[in-house]
Amino acid sequence: MSANRSAQGQPHRGRPQVIGTRRLVATVVVFATTSAAALGSPTPEQIQFFETKIRPVLAQHCYQCHSAEALRAGKLKASLLVDSRAGMAKGGESGAAVVPRDKEGSLLLAALKYDGFEMPPAGKLPDRVITDFETWIDMGAPDPRDEPLAAVDERTIDVEAGRNHWSYRRLIPVSPPEVKTAGWARNEIDRFVLAKQEEAGIAPAPEAAKATLARRVFFDLTGLPPTPDELKTFLDDTSADAYEKLVDRLLASPRFGERWARHWLDTVRFGESGGYEFDGDRAGAHHYRDWVIKALNADLPYDEFLRMQVAGDLIKPGDLDATAATGFLVSGPYPGQVTAKTVEPIRYDQLDDMVATLGSSVLGMTIGCARCHDHKYDPIGHRDYYAMIACLGKAVQRDTDIDPDPATTKQKHDAWLAERAPIAAATERFRRDELPGRIARWMATDAPVRQAASWLVLDPQAAKAAKATLVEESEDVVSASGKLEANDAYVLTFRTHQRGIAGLRIDALTSPSAPGGGPGTGKDGGFRLSTVKITAAPLVPAADRKPVTPKLSAVAVSFADPGFEFARALDGDAATGWSTVAQRGKDQTAVVGFDKPLGYEGGTLLTVELKFEGGGHGLARLRVAATDSALADWDAASAPQAAREVAALLDAARAGGRDPATGPEAAEMMRWFSRLDPHAAEAQATIDEIDAKEPKPNLLKVYAATNGGWVITGNAQAVKTGSQDVFVLARGEVGRKKGKANPGFVLATLSADDAEQTLLSGPDAKTPPDSRLGLASFLTDVASGSGPLAARVIVNRLWHHHFGRGIVATPNDLGTQGDKPTHPELLEWLANRVVESRWSLKSIHRLIVTSATYRQAGTVTALGRSRDPDNTLLWYRKPARLEGEAIRDSLLAVSGALDTTMYGRTGLDVTVPRRSIYLTVKRSEPIGFLQVFDQPEPVQPVGARGVATVPTQALTMMNSPFVRSAAERLAKRIRATLAIPQAEPSGPMVIDACFAAALARQPTDAERAQFAQLLAAREQATGADASGRQAALADVCHLIFCLNEFVYID
Amino acid sequence: MTMQPDMQPHTQPGRIGELTLPARRAFLRDAGLGFGGLALATLLGAESRANAATGTSVARPLPHHPPRAKRVIWLFMTGAPSQVDTWDYKPELQARNGEPLPGADSQVGFFQTSGKCLASPFPWAQHGQSGSWVSGLFPHLSKHVDEMCFIHSMHLRANNHAPASMELMCGFNRPGMPSMGAWLDYGLGSMNQNLPSFVVMHERKPRGDDQIWSAGFLPKSHQALAIDARRPVAIDNLALRDGHSLGSQRAELDLLASLNAEHAALRPTQGDLAARISSFELAYNMQTAAPEAIDLSQESKLTHELYGTEDPKCKVFAKQCLTARRLLERGVRFVQIFAGRGVGGDGSVDDVPWDGHSNIETNHRECGMATDRPAAALLADLKARGMLDDTLVIWGGEFGRTSDSQGGRGRDHNPGGFTIWMAGGGAKAGYHYGATDPFGYKAVENKVHVNDLHATLLYLLGIDHEQLTYRHNGRNFRLTDVGGHVIHDLIA
């Protein structure tokens, strides 16, 4: 009825900043499709029914929030009016409230039934009332209330208007303004800043002292203080560009990337564990962090930096850096326990996490708000949200194995192949020339091995358990050791060329080394086998050979506890299983039969999975045998596998008319025959030896995004692989799918609507690329995508970290609800500049930190304070407290403990002297030292950290062993440096050294005297011997660490 | 030092002024830090309190109306107790054990359930003047039913522990949101000078970890202090370092204050420098106040016996409850205890003890024994001290459990209906509100969503839940998201 809403009315003129304006839509009441006209006039009886059963209920329970009166009182909810027939038909945000004769389609009825919506909120109405409504809808919803529909304040998104929002529009070239004051400005930035100051009649502060400036820019660019030597080098350099040279040195330092990567990691909620239940570790997640450091150090162009994070795995498949970059998408917290009932909402939450992070960090927009409905303030449609997540619809998190150095790997492999070639040739000769004769002789002389035995004991190819360590203790017996815990799961694989396998026998064997003697690993010798799964797959694939998972039946068992029969291991219920505790200390056996015989031509790979769930233990020792008759007695004769396999292979070759010595069976046959013949064994061992030396790439597990079905990994109880399609969800609820979502972007950030398809189809429109590549283009395309917005967002972030406040003070929100820019032209100029400089962030850093604006002292004037108390015009430098990471790194640095090793996984120990960025970010175990100093929780993008002052920080500085050990170390270092044979360094000397190390300055005379007094007082307490003096000096160092000056940088 | 609830701002005369310097004196005066009475917490709290003069996003000053409760203790029954085995008696369920559960919903539960009724294995009886039904799990708490205000119709959205615990504490089933304790500290500030305002006690961390008691996007100053019952040191960095006494530390802090004051005097626009100076004074005081507050040896033998601190079955929870009472007495506003498990090793899991998936009888018996006596003692003790009137006690888990069985004798998760009770603090005593269906499966009458519970709790604390907001990522957030109705029926 209001389908052509967007054509109505003009944007509201009175509120120019509000885009996608709210406006009054005086919806014309259209009766044509409502009940009265379509179905004829209601009968008096029907009207009577409405007046007695329906209207009073609506009036009593609904009008308070859903009537014209509620609208006037500002209490209208969900834009829904139920005080007129038209209002009911039109419905609210979710669609028609009442559809005559359609109970399913009438949302009002669903709400009354508390199905989805729950109305009235105070409590469900009695069933008889709900029945009345059903009756009423069935009779066509007769309703005499034909008052015109009240005008509802309804918002529609005006995309065209949205494109004019200051941060969404195309980049506009800007020239720096003229300024009156000559000589102050060092670069263009200063002209923008000074012009505003001149307008306000205030003057900038003088340039800061050189030492102050050095400490500022060291912390700012590297997160570390200058060492006394570094400081001296700078102070001694009297050349005009000494400062610029220092800046260049710092920008080139590897410490730069470590500092600025931390800022970026805040904005992308980086973590190395899953959060939620169990908070599982993501061992390969640090590769993303390492990549960010590398990329920033290398000044990777920012557009490339973004594209890699969104689609690196598609742009450069198999490349370590490109794969690691996509950790961006999947760094968020996801539930660690997923069942069939939760997998779908969790998947949509995951997509929401990706797109919300992308929105906040890259686009400075709160796109997450559009999950349930159009964004309330910004021109971001519900449609845009689903278009964006549809671009990400295939992306899932995985640990991907990546070879960090494929060239070296190939080189080594080629060398190995060359070494192997003569041995392979010799093996080939042995097989051709020797093997047939030896087999023939063996057949002739060793006939008994071919005699029939009911059971063929299988020789495991591999055996692995989730917890225990499984070892092949002999040819056919596997034993468990190591973590013998409950709830284990074993997987054993076997190869065979037998056909017609009708069943398997699982032997549970006693074990002297098991805690209870076996056959289980429990203390009582028990086990509980809860699930058995057997899979047969062809060794030689062919179209007609599909892997099968036979249906299993319990054929026989040697013994079972009552209620724990063998059949319970096959019933599909993890909570039930087979156990034999009552007969502890005895070997046990169970036979499982298949619904149809197994065994492929060309051989079969049998996989036997045994689970011991529900708190039960696993098997201590086990053996598996196969039979071609499932009804064979479980204790009938057994034979080892090798002889029968050789025979089977010979039979197969002959039946196929192939030469067993050279045909496809040869290699397998030699392998089995080597069990029976020493010469064959020797030949086989030679080739095995070289094969074992095959160089393997040193694969890294990289936690990253990849395309795949949405398997959600983790402690998955019943995971399913779902569709990769993304659906639009009404109100964000997975139960309310409104059709498939097509990939696309936030329309208001495009140059025009049709740019969406152009960006999605890529430069080569013949094969539509992955929509994630389209998303990467969209984010960085300046001409038609959201490149201008991305540029504004990033230069504002840089500004934020250099000055403590962005040109827009809400760096994650450049939308209508975010703060307005204090210097819009400057921001625009910087955005242009970063694009022109081919997205070089270092060039922007350099511009900013070499500006006169940045170099100001902290001098405040009365005039300045009265005209601009908040320093929005940047007329002086405000001190800023260091972040927790920088405080910790400083303590390590000044005490001489800092280990500057880069990259890798470090763990949670705060005392490990690596830079803080390398400490593991485990969501359930934040590093206390960093947390207390406002390190944000890694769950949502954070653009501007809070800076709280709490007593636990003071306690940490006063009493924590970490700070104390830094103080002791610094004291020791100073005494060692100043050591003079036969003499103690003087009090003033050591105090000067402490100040130089920790504060990069000399103490004043008064300070020197006060600390000397403290040192003397402490020495009285700690003793005048060397260790006492050192402890006293440590107290002095410790106190210096507690100074505001240590953590507040001018 | 002595501390009383609602004490006046603490005064710490003298020492700080001994090493005076003119600049520091001038600075301290400018900063409003008179020597006679440093209103330290006021100063600290003012940085981010909701109704502080600057940066406010609160429409009206707090409290919005006279509060009924001044403090809260939330006994969080981690793992989710079954409503139909505790406080929600369902004769129909008892009568139809093993029969198909009417209305069994395949979407309810986290794993797989049978669809067949599982009767409660516990005996049930009526107690008190109110005739409230209580299962045999609570021989001690059942004596206090006439103090309790039961909500039988709780429901929420999430159906696994971590997200549900977040939802119950923060109103959202995803991490990153402030919890109720943080909101209260933000809204109401601190009632004491030397202790944090929001304290969490746990044994093993519950699923969801710090997210459950997070300050979320609120300033970190509203973060909970978490006391881990397993650790020898309750609060980090409280102990003086080796070789130091309070006296020697005092002398150092005096010098520190003096130097910091000189530094701050040169930076007059930087208000947080003053706050940091004060924070060292508060930290100094905490070093004596906090150990005193959690020192249970100061309690009488009778009190220890009442709580059961020596009873191996419940001693951990007993000590936590007793510690909580001492903290509340000393002006801590919000204490939350996450119940650990008992000692029988019946299969309950450390971090979700009430999670009776495999056997509701053995699991709940164990958890009941671990919590019943201390919780009852807390009620009795608060009452005896006249504190129950303005202390709100809340008991409950993150959701309920299924009325049908899982694996024969256990029950699966069920966020569709469960019971929480409150006592004291303005809650209607001996009162039952809302109901589940005849099988205790889903809340059907007077349903109470978490948002409604929060709205009501905030109301009792003098707060209009729609007016306690914080601006974050372009939106005003509140504890109750976009929902929540105060349920006046629950209020005495």
Short mmCIF file of N, CA and C in Angstrom, two decimals, chain A residues 552-635:
data_model
loop_
_atom_site.label_atom_id
_atom_site.label_comp_id
_atom_site.label_asym_id
_atom_site.label_seq_id
_atom_site.Cartn_x
_atom_site.Cartn_y
_atom_site.Cartn_z
N LEU A 552 25.10 -51.29 11.26
CA LEU A 552 25.76 -52.27 12.11
C LEU A 552 24.74 -53.03 12.96
N SER A 553 25.05 -54.27 13.20
CA SER A 553 24.21 -55.03 14.13
C SER A 553 25.10 -55.76 15.12
N ALA A 554 24.57 -55.94 16.31
CA ALA A 554 25.33 -56.65 17.35
C ALA A 554 25.11 -58.14 17.14
N VAL A 555 26.18 -58.86 16.76
CA VAL A 555 26.04 -60.28 16.44
C VAL A 555 26.35 -61.16 17.65
N ALA A 556 27.44 -60.86 18.30
CA ALA A 556 27.82 -61.70 19.43
C ALA A 556 28.69 -60.88 20.36
N VAL A 557 28.75 -61.31 21.59
CA VAL A 557 29.60 -60.62 22.55
C VAL A 557 30.01 -61.62 23.62
N SER A 558 31.22 -61.50 24.13
CA SER A 558 31.69 -62.45 25.12
C SER A 558 31.02 -62.21 26.47
N PHE A 559 30.76 -60.91 26.76
CA PHE A 559 30.12 -60.59 28.04
C PHE A 559 29.66 -59.13 28.00
N ALA A 560 28.60 -58.80 28.74
CA ALA A 560 28.19 -57.40 28.88
C ALA A 560 27.55 -57.21 30.24
N ASP A 561 27.81 -56.05 30.85
CA ASP A 561 27.13 -55.71 32.09
C ASP A 561 25.64 -55.54 31.80
N PRO A 562 24.80 -55.87 32.78
CA PRO A 562 23.36 -55.69 32.56
C PRO A 562 23.06 -54.21 32.27
N GLY A 563 22.29 -53.95 31.24
CA GLY A 563 21.96 -52.57 30.87
C GLY A 563 23.03 -51.94 30.00
N PHE A 564 24.11 -52.64 29.79
CA PHE A 564 25.21 -52.11 28.97
C PHE A 564 25.57 -53.13 27.89
N GLU A 565 24.51 -53.64 27.25
CA GLU A 565 24.70 -54.65 26.24
C GLU A 565 25.43 -54.05 25.04
N PHE A 566 26.02 -54.93 24.24
CA PHE A 566 26.78 -54.45 23.10
C PHE A 566 25.91 -53.64 22.14
N ALA A 567 24.65 -54.02 22.03
CA ALA A 567 23.75 -53.31 21.11
C ALA A 567 23.67 -51.82 21.47
N ARG A 568 23.90 -51.50 22.73
CA ARG A 568 23.81 -50.08 23.14
C ARG A 568 24.95 -49.24 22.56
N ALA A 569 25.99 -49.93 22.13
CA ALA A 569 27.07 -49.19 21.49
C ALA A 569 26.71 -48.85 20.05
N LEU A 570 25.65 -49.48 19.55
CA LEU A 570 25.29 -49.31 18.14
C LEU A 570 23.98 -48.57 17.97
N ASP A 571 23.42 -48.04 19.10
CA ASP A 571 22.07 -47.48 19.01
C ASP A 571 22.04 -46.00 18.67
N GLY A 572 23.21 -45.42 18.41
CA GLY A 572 23.23 -44.01 18.02
C GLY A 572 23.07 -43.05 19.19
N ASP A 573 22.96 -43.55 20.39
CA ASP A 573 22.80 -42.68 21.56
C ASP A 573 24.13 -42.65 22.31
N ALA A 574 24.69 -41.47 22.36
CA ALA A 574 26.00 -41.34 22.99
C ALA A 574 25.95 -41.64 24.48
N ALA A 575 24.77 -41.55 25.05
CA ALA A 575 24.67 -41.72 26.50
C ALA A 575 24.65 -43.20 26.91
N THR A 576 24.46 -44.12 25.95
CA THR A 576 24.42 -45.53 26.30
C THR A 576 25.62 -46.24 25.69
N GLY A 577 25.94 -47.42 26.19
CA GLY A 577 27.11 -48.11 25.63
C GLY A 577 27.32 -49.49 26.22
N TRP A 578 28.35 -50.16 25.68
CA TRP A 578 28.73 -51.52 26.10
C TRP A 578 29.83 -51.45 27.14
N SER A 579 29.64 -52.17 28.25
CA SER A 579 30.72 -52.25 29.23
C SER A 579 30.77 -53.65 29.82
N THR A 580 31.89 -53.98 30.47
CA THR A 580 32.11 -55.33 30.98
C THR A 580 32.75 -55.28 32.36
N VAL A 581 32.34 -54.28 33.16
CA VAL A 581 33.02 -54.04 34.43
C VAL A 581 32.92 -55.25 35.37
N ALA A 582 31.80 -55.93 35.32
CA ALA A 582 31.60 -57.05 36.25
C ALA A 582 32.62 -58.17 36.03
N GLN A 583 33.19 -58.22 34.84
CA GLN A 583 34.21 -59.25 34.58
C GLN A 583 35.56 -58.59 34.40
N ARG A 584 35.93 -57.75 35.34
CA ARG A 584 37.17 -57.00 35.16
C ARG A 584 38.36 -57.96 35.07
N GLY A 585 39.36 -57.54 34.34
CA GLY A 585 40.57 -58.35 34.23
C GLY A 585 40.46 -59.48 33.22
N LYS A 586 39.44 -59.47 32.37
CA LYS A 586 39.32 -60.53 31.36
C LYS A 586 39.27 -59.93 29.97
N ASP A 587 39.85 -60.65 29.00
CA ASP A 587 39.70 -60.25 27.61
C ASP A 587 38.23 -60.34 27.22
N GLN A 588 37.81 -59.42 26.39
CA GLN A 588 36.42 -59.45 25.93
C GLN A 588 36.39 -59.25 24.43
N THR A 589 35.29 -59.65 23.85
CA THR A 589 35.17 -59.58 22.40
C THR A 589 33.74 -59.27 22.01
N ALA A 590 33.59 -58.50 20.96
CA ALA A 590 32.25 -58.26 20.44
C ALA A 590 32.31 -58.34 18.92
N VAL A 591 31.26 -58.86 18.34
CA VAL A 591 31.22 -59.00 16.89
C VAL A 591 30.11 -58.12 16.33
N VAL A 592 30.50 -57.34 15.34
CA VAL A 592 29.53 -56.47 14.71
C VAL A 592 29.35 -56.92 13.26
N GLY A 593 28.10 -57.04 12.88
CA GLY A 593 27.80 -57.47 11.51
C GLY A 593 27.37 -56.31 10.65
N PHE A 594 27.58 -56.44 9.31
CA PHE A 594 27.20 -55.37 8.37
C PHE A 594 25.92 -55.74 7.65
N ASP A 595 25.19 -54.77 7.24
CA ASP A 595 23.95 -55.07 6.50
C ASP A 595 24.24 -55.61 5.11
N LYS A 596 25.39 -55.24 4.53
CA LYS A 596 25.79 -55.92 3.29
C LYS A 596 27.32 -56.02 3.25
N PRO A 597 27.82 -57.05 2.59
CA PRO A 597 29.27 -57.30 2.63
C PRO A 597 30.06 -56.17 1.99
N LEU A 598 31.27 -55.95 2.49
CA LEU A 598 32.11 -54.86 2.03
C LEU A 598 33.35 -55.39 1.32
N GLY A 599 34.02 -54.51 0.61
CA GLY A 599 35.27 -54.88 -0.05
C GLY A 599 35.22 -54.50 -1.50
N TYR A 600 36.15 -53.65 -1.91
CA TYR A 600 36.15 -53.14 -3.28
C TYR A 600 37.20 -53.87 -4.11
N GLU A 601 36.95 -53.91 -5.37
CA GLU A 601 37.99 -54.31 -6.30
C GLU A 601 39.10 -53.26 -6.20
N GLY A 602 40.33 -53.72 -6.11
CA GLY A 602 41.43 -52.76 -5.97
C GLY A 602 41.77 -52.45 -4.52
N GLY A 603 40.98 -53.01 -3.59
CA GLY A 603 41.33 -52.83 -2.19
C GLY A 603 40.43 -51.84 -1.48
N THR A 604 40.46 -51.95 -0.16
CA THR A 604 39.53 -51.20 0.67
C THR A 604 40.27 -50.57 1.84
N LEU A 605 39.90 -49.34 2.13
CA LEU A 605 40.39 -48.70 3.34
C LEU A 605 39.24 -48.74 4.35
N LEU A 606 39.48 -49.45 5.44
CA LEU A 606 38.44 -49.56 6.47
C LEU A 606 38.78 -48.58 7.60
N THR A 607 37.81 -47.78 7.97
CA THR A 607 38.02 -46.88 9.10
C THR A 607 37.08 -47.29 10.22
N VAL A 608 37.64 -47.53 11.38
CA VAL A 608 36.83 -47.94 12.53
C VAL A 608 36.92 -46.83 13.56
N GLU A 609 35.79 -46.21 13.84
CA GLU A 609 35.75 -45.15 14.86
C GLU A 609 35.04 -45.67 16.10
N LEU A 610 35.70 -45.54 17.22
CA LEU A 610 35.13 -46.01 18.49
C LEU A 610 35.06 -44.82 19.43
N LYS A 611 33.87 -44.57 19.96
CA LYS A 611 33.74 -43.44 20.90
C LYS A 611 33.35 -43.96 22.27
N PHE A 612 33.90 -43.28 23.26
CA PHE A 612 33.65 -43.68 24.64
C PHE A 612 33.11 -42.44 25.37
N GLU A 613 31.82 -42.14 25.15
CA GLU A 613 31.26 -40.89 25.64
C GLU A 613 30.55 -41.08 26.97
N GLY A 614 29.94 -40.00 27.41
CA GLY A 614 29.12 -40.08 28.63
C GLY A 614 29.93 -40.43 29.86
N GLY A 615 31.18 -40.03 29.89
CA GLY A 615 32.00 -40.27 31.09
C GLY A 615 32.66 -41.63 31.10
N GLY A 616 32.46 -42.42 30.05
CA GLY A 616 33.06 -43.75 30.02
C GLY A 616 34.51 -43.71 29.57
N HIS A 617 35.23 -44.77 29.88
CA HIS A 617 36.64 -44.87 29.50
C HIS A 617 36.82 -45.65 28.21
N GLY A 618 38.01 -45.54 27.65
CA GLY A 618 38.34 -46.22 26.41
C GLY A 618 38.93 -47.59 26.64
N LEU A 619 39.41 -48.22 25.57
CA LEU A 619 40.01 -49.54 25.66
C LEU A 619 41.51 -49.42 25.90
N ALA A 620 42.04 -50.28 26.75
CA ALA A 620 43.47 -50.24 27.05
C ALA A 620 44.28 -50.89 25.93
N ARG A 621 43.81 -52.03 25.42
CA ARG A 621 44.47 -52.71 24.30
C ARG A 621 43.38 -53.26 23.41
N LEU A 622 43.58 -53.21 22.13
CA LEU A 622 42.55 -53.75 21.28
C LEU A 622 43.11 -54.29 19.99
N ARG A 623 42.30 -55.09 19.35
CA ARG A 623 42.66 -55.75 18.11
C ARG A 623 41.37 -55.86 17.31
N VAL A 624 41.49 -55.79 16.01
CA VAL A 624 40.30 -55.89 15.17
C VAL A 624 40.52 -57.00 14.14
N ALA A 625 39.51 -57.81 13.97
CA ALA A 625 39.61 -58.89 12.99
C ALA A 625 38.40 -58.81 12.07
N ALA A 626 38.57 -59.33 10.84
CA ALA A 626 37.47 -59.29 9.86
C ALA A 626 37.05 -60.72 9.53
N THR A 627 35.84 -60.87 9.06
CA THR A 627 35.37 -62.19 8.65
C THR A 627 34.47 -62.05 7.44
N ASP A 628 34.38 -63.14 6.65
CA ASP A 628 33.41 -63.11 5.55
C ASP A 628 32.11 -63.77 5.98
N SER A 629 32.07 -64.18 7.22
CA SER A 629 30.81 -64.71 7.73
C SER A 629 30.57 -64.14 9.12
N ALA A 630 29.65 -63.25 9.19
CA ALA A 630 29.41 -62.58 10.46
C ALA A 630 28.93 -63.54 11.51
N LEU A 631 28.48 -64.69 11.07
CA LEU A 631 27.95 -65.64 12.04
C LEU A 631 29.04 -66.55 12.59
N ALA A 632 30.29 -66.34 12.13
CA ALA A 632 31.39 -67.13 12.68
C ALA A 632 31.44 -66.97 14.18
N ASP A 633 31.78 -68.05 14.87
CA ASP A 633 31.91 -67.95 16.32
C ASP A 633 32.98 -66.91 16.65
N TRP A 634 32.75 -66.18 17.69
CA TRP A 634 33.72 -65.12 17.98
C TRP A 634 35.06 -65.69 18.41
N ASP A 635 35.06 -66.94 18.90
CA ASP A 635 36.34 -67.50 19.30
C ASP A 635 36.88 -68.53 18.30
#
